[in-house]
Short mmCIF file of C-alpha atoms in Angstrom, two decimals:
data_model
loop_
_atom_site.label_atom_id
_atom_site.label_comp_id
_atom_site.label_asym_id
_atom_site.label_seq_id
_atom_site.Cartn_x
_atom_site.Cartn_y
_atom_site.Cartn_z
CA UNK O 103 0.00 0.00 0.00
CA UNK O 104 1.46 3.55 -0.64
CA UNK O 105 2.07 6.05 1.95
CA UNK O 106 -0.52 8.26 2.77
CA UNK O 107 0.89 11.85 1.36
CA UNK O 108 -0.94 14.89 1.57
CA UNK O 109 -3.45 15.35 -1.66
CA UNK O 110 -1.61 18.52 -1.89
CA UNK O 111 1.73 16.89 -2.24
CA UNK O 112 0.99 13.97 -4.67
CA UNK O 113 -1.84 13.36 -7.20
CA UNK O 114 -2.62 9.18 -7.27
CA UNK O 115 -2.34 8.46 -11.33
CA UNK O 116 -0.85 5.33 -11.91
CA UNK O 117 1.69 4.44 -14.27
CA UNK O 118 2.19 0.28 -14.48
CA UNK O 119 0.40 0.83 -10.84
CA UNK O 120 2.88 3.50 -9.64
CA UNK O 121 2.37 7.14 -9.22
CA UNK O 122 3.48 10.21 -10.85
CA UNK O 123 5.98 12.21 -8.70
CA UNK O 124 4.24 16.11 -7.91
CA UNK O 125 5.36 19.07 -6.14
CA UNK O 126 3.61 21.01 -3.43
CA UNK O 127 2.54 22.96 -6.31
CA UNK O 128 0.51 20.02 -7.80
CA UNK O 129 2.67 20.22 -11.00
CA UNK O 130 3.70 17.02 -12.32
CA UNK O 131 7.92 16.53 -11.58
CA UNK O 132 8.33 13.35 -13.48
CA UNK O 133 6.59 10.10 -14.56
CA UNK O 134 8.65 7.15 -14.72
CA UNK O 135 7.93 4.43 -16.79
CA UNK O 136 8.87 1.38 -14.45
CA UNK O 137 7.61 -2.21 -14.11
CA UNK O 138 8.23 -4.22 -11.21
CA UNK O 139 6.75 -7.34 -12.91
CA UNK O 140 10.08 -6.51 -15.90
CA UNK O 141 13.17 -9.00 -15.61
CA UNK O 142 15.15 -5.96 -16.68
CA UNK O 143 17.39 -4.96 -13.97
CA UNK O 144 15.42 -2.06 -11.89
CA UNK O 145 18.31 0.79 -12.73
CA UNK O 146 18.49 0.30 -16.13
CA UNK O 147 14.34 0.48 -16.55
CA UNK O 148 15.09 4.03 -14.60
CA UNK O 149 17.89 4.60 -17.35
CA UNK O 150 15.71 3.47 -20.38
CA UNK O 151 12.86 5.62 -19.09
CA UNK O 152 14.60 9.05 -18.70
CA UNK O 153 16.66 8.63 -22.21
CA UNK O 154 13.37 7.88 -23.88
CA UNK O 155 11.71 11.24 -22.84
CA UNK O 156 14.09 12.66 -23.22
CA UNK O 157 14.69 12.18 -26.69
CA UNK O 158 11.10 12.54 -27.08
CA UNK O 159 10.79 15.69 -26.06
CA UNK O 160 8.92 14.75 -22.36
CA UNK O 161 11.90 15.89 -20.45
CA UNK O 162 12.85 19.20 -21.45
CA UNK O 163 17.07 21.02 -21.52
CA UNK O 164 17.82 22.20 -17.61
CA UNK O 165 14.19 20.38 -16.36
CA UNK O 166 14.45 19.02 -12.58
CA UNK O 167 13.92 15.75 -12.07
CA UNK O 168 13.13 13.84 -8.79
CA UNK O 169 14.83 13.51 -5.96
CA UNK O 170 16.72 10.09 -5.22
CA UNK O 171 14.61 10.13 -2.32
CA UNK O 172 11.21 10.93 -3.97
CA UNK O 173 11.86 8.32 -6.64
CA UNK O 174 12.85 5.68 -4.15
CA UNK O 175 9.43 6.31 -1.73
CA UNK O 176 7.83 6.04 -4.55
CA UNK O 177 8.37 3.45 -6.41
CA UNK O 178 9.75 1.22 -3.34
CA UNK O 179 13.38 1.20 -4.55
CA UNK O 180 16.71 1.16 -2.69
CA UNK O 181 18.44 4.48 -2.42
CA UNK O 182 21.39 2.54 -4.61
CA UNK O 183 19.10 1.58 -7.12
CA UNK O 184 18.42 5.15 -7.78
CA UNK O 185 21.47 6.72 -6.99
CA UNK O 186 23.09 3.83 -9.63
CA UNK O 187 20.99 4.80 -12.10
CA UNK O 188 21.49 8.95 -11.64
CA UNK O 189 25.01 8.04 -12.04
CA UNK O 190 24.91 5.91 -15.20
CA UNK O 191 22.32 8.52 -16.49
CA UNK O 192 25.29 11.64 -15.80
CA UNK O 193 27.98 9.34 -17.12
CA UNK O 194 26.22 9.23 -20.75
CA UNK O 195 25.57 12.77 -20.40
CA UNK O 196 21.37 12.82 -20.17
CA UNK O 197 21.66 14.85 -16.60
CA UNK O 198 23.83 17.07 -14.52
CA UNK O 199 23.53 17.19 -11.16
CA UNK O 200 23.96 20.70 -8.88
CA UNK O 201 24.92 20.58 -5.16
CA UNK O 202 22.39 21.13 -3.40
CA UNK O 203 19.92 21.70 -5.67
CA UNK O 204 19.43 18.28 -7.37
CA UNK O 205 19.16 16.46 -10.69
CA UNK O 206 18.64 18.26 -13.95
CA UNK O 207 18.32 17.63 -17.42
CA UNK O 208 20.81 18.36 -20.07
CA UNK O 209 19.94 17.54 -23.97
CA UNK O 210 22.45 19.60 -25.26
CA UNK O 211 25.07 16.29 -24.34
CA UNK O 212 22.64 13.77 -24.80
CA UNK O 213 21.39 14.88 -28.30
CA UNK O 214 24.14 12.54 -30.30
CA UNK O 215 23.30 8.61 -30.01
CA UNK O 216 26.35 6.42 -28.52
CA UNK O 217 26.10 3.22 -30.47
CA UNK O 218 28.55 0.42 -30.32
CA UNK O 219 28.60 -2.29 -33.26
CA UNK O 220 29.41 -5.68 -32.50
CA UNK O 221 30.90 -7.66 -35.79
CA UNK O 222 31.67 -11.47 -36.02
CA UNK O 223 34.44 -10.22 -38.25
CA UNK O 224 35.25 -7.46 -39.92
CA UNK O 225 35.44 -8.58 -43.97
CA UNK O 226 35.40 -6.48 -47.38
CA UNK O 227 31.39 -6.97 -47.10
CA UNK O 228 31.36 -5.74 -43.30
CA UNK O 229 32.94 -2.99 -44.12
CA UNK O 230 30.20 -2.02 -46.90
CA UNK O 231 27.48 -2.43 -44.44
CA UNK O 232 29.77 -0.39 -41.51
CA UNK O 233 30.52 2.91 -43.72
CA UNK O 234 27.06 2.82 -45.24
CA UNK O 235 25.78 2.53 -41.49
CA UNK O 236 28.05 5.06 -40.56
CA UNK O 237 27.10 7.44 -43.44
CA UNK O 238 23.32 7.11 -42.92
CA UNK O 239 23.75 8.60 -39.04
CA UNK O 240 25.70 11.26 -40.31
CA UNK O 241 26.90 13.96 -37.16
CA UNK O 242 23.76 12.10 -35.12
CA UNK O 243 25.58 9.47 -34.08
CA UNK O 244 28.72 8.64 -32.21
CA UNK O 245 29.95 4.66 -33.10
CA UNK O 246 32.32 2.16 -31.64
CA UNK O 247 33.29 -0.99 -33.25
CA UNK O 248 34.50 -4.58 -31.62
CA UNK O 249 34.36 -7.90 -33.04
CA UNK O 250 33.41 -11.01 -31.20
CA UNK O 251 35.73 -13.04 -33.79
CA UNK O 252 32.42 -15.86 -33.68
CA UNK O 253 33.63 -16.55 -29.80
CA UNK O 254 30.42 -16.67 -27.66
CA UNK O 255 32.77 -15.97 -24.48
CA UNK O 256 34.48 -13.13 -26.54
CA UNK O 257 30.61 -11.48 -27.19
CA UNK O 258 29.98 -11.67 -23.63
CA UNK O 259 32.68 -10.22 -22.42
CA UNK O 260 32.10 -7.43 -24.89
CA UNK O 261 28.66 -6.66 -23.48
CA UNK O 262 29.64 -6.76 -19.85
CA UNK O 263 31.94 -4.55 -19.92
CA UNK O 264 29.92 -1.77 -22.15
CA UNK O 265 26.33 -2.42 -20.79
CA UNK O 266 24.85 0.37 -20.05
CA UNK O 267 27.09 3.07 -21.55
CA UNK O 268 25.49 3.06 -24.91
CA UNK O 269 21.91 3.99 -26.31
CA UNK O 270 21.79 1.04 -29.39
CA UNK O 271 23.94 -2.12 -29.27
CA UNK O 272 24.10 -3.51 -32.89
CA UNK O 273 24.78 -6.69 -33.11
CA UNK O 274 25.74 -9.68 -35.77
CA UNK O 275 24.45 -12.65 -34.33
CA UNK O 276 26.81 -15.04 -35.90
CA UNK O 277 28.57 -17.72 -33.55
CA UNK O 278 30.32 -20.79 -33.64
CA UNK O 279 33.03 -21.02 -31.27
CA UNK O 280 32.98 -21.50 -27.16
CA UNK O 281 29.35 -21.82 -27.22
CA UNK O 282 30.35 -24.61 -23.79
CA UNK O 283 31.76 -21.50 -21.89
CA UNK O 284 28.97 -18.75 -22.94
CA UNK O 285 25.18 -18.82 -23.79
CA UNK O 286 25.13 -16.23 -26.40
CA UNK O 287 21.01 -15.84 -26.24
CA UNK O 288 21.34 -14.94 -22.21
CA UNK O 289 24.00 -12.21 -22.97
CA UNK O 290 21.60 -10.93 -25.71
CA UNK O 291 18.87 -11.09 -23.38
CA UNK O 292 21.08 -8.92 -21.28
CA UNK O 293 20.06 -6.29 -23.67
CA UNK O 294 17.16 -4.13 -23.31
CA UNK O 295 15.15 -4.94 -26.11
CA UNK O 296 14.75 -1.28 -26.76
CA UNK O 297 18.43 -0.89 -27.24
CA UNK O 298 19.26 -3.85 -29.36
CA UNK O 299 19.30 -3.98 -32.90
CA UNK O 300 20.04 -7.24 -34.54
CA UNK O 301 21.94 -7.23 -37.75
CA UNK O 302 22.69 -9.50 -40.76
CA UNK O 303 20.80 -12.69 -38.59
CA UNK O 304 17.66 -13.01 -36.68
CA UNK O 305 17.56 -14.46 -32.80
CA UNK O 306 13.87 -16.44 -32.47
CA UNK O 307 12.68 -16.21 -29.65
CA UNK O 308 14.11 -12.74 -27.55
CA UNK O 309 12.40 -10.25 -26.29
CA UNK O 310 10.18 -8.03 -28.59
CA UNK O 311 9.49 -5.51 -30.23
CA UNK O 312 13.22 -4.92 -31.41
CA UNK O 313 14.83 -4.17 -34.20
CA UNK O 314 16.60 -6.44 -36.85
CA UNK O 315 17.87 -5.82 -40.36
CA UNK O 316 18.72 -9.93 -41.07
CA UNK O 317 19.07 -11.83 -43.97
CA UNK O 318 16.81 -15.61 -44.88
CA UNK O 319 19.30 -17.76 -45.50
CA UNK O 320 17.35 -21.31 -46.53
CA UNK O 321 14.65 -18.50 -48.19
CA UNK O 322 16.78 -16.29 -49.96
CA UNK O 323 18.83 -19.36 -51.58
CA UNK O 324 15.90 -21.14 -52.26
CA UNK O 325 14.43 -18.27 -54.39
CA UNK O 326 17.15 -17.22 -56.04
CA UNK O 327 17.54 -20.35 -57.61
CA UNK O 328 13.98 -20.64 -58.55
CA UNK O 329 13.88 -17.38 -60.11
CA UNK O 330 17.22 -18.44 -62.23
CA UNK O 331 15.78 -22.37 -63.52
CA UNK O 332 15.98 -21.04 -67.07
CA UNK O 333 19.91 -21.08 -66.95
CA UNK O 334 19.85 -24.05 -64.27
CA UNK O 335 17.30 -26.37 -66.69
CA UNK O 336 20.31 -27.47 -68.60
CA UNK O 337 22.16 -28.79 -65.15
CA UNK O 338 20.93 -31.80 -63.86
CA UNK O 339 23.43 -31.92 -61.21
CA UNK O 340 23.94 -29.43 -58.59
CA UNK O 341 26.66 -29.16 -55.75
CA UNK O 342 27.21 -26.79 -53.04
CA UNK O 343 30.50 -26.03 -51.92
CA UNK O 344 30.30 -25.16 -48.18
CA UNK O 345 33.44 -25.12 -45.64
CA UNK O 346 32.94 -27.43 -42.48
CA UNK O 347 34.78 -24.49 -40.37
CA UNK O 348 31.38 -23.33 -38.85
CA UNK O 349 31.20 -19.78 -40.01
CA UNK O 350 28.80 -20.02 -42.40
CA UNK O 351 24.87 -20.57 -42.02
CA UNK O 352 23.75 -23.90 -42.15
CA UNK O 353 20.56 -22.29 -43.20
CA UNK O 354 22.49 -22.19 -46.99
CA UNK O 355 22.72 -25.87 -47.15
CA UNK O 356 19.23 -26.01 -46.21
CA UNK O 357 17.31 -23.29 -48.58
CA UNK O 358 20.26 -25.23 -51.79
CA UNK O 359 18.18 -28.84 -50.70
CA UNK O 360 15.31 -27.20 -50.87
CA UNK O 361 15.96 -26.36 -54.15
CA UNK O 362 17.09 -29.51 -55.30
CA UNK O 363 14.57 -31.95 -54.13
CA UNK O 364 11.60 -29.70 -55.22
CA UNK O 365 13.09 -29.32 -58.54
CA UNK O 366 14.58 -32.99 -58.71
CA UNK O 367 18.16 -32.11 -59.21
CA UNK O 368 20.56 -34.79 -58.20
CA UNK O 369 23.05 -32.64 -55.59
CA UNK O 370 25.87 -32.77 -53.05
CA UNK O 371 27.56 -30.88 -50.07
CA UNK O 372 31.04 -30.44 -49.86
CA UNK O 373 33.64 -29.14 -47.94
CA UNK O 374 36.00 -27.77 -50.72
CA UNK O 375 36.63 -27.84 -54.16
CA UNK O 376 40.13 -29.09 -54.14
CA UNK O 377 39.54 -32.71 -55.18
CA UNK O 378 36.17 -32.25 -57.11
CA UNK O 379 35.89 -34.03 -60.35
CA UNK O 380 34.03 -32.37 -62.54
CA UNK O 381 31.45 -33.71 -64.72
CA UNK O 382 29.24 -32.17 -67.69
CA UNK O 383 25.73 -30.73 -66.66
CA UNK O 384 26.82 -29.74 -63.09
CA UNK O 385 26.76 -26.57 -61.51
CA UNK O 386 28.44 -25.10 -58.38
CA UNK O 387 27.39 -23.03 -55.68
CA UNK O 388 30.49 -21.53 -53.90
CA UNK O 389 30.81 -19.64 -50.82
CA UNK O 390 34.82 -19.50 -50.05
CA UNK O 391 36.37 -17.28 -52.92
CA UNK O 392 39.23 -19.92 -52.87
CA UNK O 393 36.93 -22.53 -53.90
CA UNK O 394 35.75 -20.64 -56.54
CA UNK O 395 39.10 -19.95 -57.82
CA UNK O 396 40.02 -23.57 -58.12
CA UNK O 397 36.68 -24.55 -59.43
CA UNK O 398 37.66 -21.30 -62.33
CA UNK O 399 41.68 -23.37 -62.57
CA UNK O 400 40.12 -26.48 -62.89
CA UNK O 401 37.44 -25.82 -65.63
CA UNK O 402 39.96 -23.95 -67.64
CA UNK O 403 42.15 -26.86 -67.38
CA UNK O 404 39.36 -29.50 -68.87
CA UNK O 405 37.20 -29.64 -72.06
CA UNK O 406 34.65 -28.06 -70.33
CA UNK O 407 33.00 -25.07 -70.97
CA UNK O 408 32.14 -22.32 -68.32
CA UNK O 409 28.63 -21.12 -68.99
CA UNK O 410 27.55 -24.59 -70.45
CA UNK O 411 28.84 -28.19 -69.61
CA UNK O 412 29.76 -26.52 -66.08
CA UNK O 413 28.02 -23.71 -64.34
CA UNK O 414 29.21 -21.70 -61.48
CA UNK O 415 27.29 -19.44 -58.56
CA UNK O 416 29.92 -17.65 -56.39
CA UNK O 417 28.51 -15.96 -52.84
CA UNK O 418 28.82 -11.79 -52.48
CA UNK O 419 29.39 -9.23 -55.27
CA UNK O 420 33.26 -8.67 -55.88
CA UNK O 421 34.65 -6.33 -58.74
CA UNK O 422 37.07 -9.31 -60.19
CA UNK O 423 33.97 -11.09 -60.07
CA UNK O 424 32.33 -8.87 -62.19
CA UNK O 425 35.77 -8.82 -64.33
CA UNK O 426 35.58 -12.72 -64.60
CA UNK O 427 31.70 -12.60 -65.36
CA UNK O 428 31.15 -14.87 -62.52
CA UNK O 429 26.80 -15.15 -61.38
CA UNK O 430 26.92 -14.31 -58.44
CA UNK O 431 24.01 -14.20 -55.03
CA UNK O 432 24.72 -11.63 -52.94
CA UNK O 433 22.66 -9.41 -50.22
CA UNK O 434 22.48 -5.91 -50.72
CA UNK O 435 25.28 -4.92 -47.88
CA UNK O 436 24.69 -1.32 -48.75
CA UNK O 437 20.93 -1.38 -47.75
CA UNK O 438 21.31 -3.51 -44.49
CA UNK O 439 23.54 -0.61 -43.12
CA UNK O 440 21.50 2.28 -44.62
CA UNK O 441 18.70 0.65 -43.02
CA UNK O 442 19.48 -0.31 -40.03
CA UNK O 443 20.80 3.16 -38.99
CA UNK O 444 17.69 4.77 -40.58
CA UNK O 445 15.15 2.82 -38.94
CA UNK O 446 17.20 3.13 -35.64
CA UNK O 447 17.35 7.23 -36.06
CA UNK O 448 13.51 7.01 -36.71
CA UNK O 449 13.08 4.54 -33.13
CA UNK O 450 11.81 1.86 -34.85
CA UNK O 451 11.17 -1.75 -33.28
CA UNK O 452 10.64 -4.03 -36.49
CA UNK O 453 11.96 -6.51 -38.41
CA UNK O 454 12.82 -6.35 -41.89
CA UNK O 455 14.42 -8.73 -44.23
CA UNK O 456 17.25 -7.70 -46.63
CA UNK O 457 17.07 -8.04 -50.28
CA UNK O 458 18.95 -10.66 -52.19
CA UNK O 459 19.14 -10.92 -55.78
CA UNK O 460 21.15 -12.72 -57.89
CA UNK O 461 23.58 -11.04 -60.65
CA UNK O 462 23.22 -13.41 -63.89
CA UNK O 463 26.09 -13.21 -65.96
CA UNK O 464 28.27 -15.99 -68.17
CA UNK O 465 29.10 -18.70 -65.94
CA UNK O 466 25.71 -20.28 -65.64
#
């Protein structure tokens, strides 16, 4: 039951059953949006809740807020519950605090984003989707970069040591390595939802709303090659070529058999090219660029020809691709980053899928 204040003091209007915070002047201090029932730690809903009016315009520059000891009577919290969250709040610049006087609002600090992006690795197609990221924020934005190298451990690690002292967490959800030392889903669940942004891969199953900007592996596959049977109707043979390293999808081997059994193609997985024999009507989907390289050696080294007797599918645009007039599937890189940082300045929580397309050109 709450205390019994004077009506003068505080006005009873309930916000997840809690009240608003008045002066003796019956005007309205703050309203913090907290929920008790929430697993997210109690600070950080205080955090999450000041940031967000802030940016929407709720809290206004050099406003007051509450006292540590008006939000803690309140909203039955420990004085270091609040006084942790004032600090964090301070430390990213949201609030300023005057001796004496209190805690007060400061936009002027606040106004640029802190965003940290988390990479499994940082390749030629990373960096497309980082700089056009980076170029869609423009001056609104401050951004770190780490990479978690695929290492579970090595992503939570990351997360505990930055949580809390950025407003969007970006994340590539790719992992394959120490997944016996670190549950990757906790640490993302460590995440307010509200701050996470999921890139490149989707999570099932965490919190929501959030946003993502992912790709469909098994999907995307799958329809690319549907939408290119006219040049695969003279193949009756198909094989992927998929390294057993980890660090690739499995949802690619799924969305090629997919392909294959609803269009009765005979097919096969394999970990590398290297000691492929090639035979006429076959073509190859390849992922590692060295693959495709030996694949390009051992073609020209045969009676085969490129484009007819053997067909070839190489993974991600590439400009010596385009020299070699290799087909290629690739995701638009570009528009995941321009879209993830636009729906992210605009406070979206949805999920959208990336295109993929498929470039045709003489090798199938």
């Amino acid at each position: 039951m709450l205390a019994n204040y004077p009506s003068d003091t505080y006005h009873r209007r309930h916000s997840y059953g809690f009240p608003d915070v008045y002066t003796s002047s019956s005007t309205p201090l703050y309203r913090l949006q907290f929920d008790p029932k929430d697993k997210t730690p109690k600070y950080k809903q205080i955090v999450q809740s000041v940031i967000t009016d802030i940016e929407r315009g709720v809290l206004k520059n050099k406003e007051q807020l509450p006292s540590i000891s008006e939000l803690s009577t309140e909203y039955y919290l420990a004085r270091d519950t609040v006084e942790k969250a004032y600090r964090e709040l301070r430390e990213k610049g949201y609030i300023t605090s005057v001796q004496g006087k209190g805690y007060y609002v400061q936009t002027q600090t606040a106004s640029k984003l802190k965003i940290l992006l988390i990479f499994n690795k940082l390749s030629s197609y990373k960096k497309i989707v980082y700089y056009a990221f980076l170029k869609a924020l423009g001056d609104k934005a401050t951004v770190d970069l780490q990479i978690h190298h695929y290492s579970a451990y090595h992503f939570q690690e990351i997360v505990e040591k930055t949580l809390g002292k950025y407003n969007y967490y970006v994340v590539m959800p790719h992992f394959t390595q120490d997944l016996d030392k670190a549950d990757y889903r906790q640490v993302l669940e460590r995440i307010p939802a509200s701050e996470l942004v999921l890139l490149d891969k989707d999570v099932l199953g965490l919190p929501t709303p959030r946003l993502c900007v992912h790709q469909s592996f098994d999907k995307d596959i799958c329809e690319a090659l549907e939408n290119a049977r006219d040049l695969l109707n003279k193949y009756r043979r198909m094989v992927l070529i998929l390294p057993s390293d980890g660090n690739y999808p499995i949802e690619i081997a799924h969305g090629f058999r997919s392909f294959c059994i609803n269009f009765n193609k005979e097919f096969a997985i394999k970990e590398h090219a290297t000691n492929e024999l090639l035979e006429a009507a076959t073509a190859y989907l390849v992922v590692e660029e060295t693959d495709l390289s030996e694949l390009i050696k051992k073609v020209r080294q045969s009676t085969y020809t490129l484009g007819r007797e053997i067909g070839i599918i190489s993974f991600n645009e590439t400009t010596l691709k385009e020299l070699l007039n290799i087909t290629v599937v690739t995701t638009d890189f570009e528009a995941m980053g321009i879209t993830a940082a636009s729906l992210l300045l605009d406070r979206q929580q949805i999920k959208v899928k990336n295109p993929f397309y498929m470039i045709r050109r003489e090798s199938l």
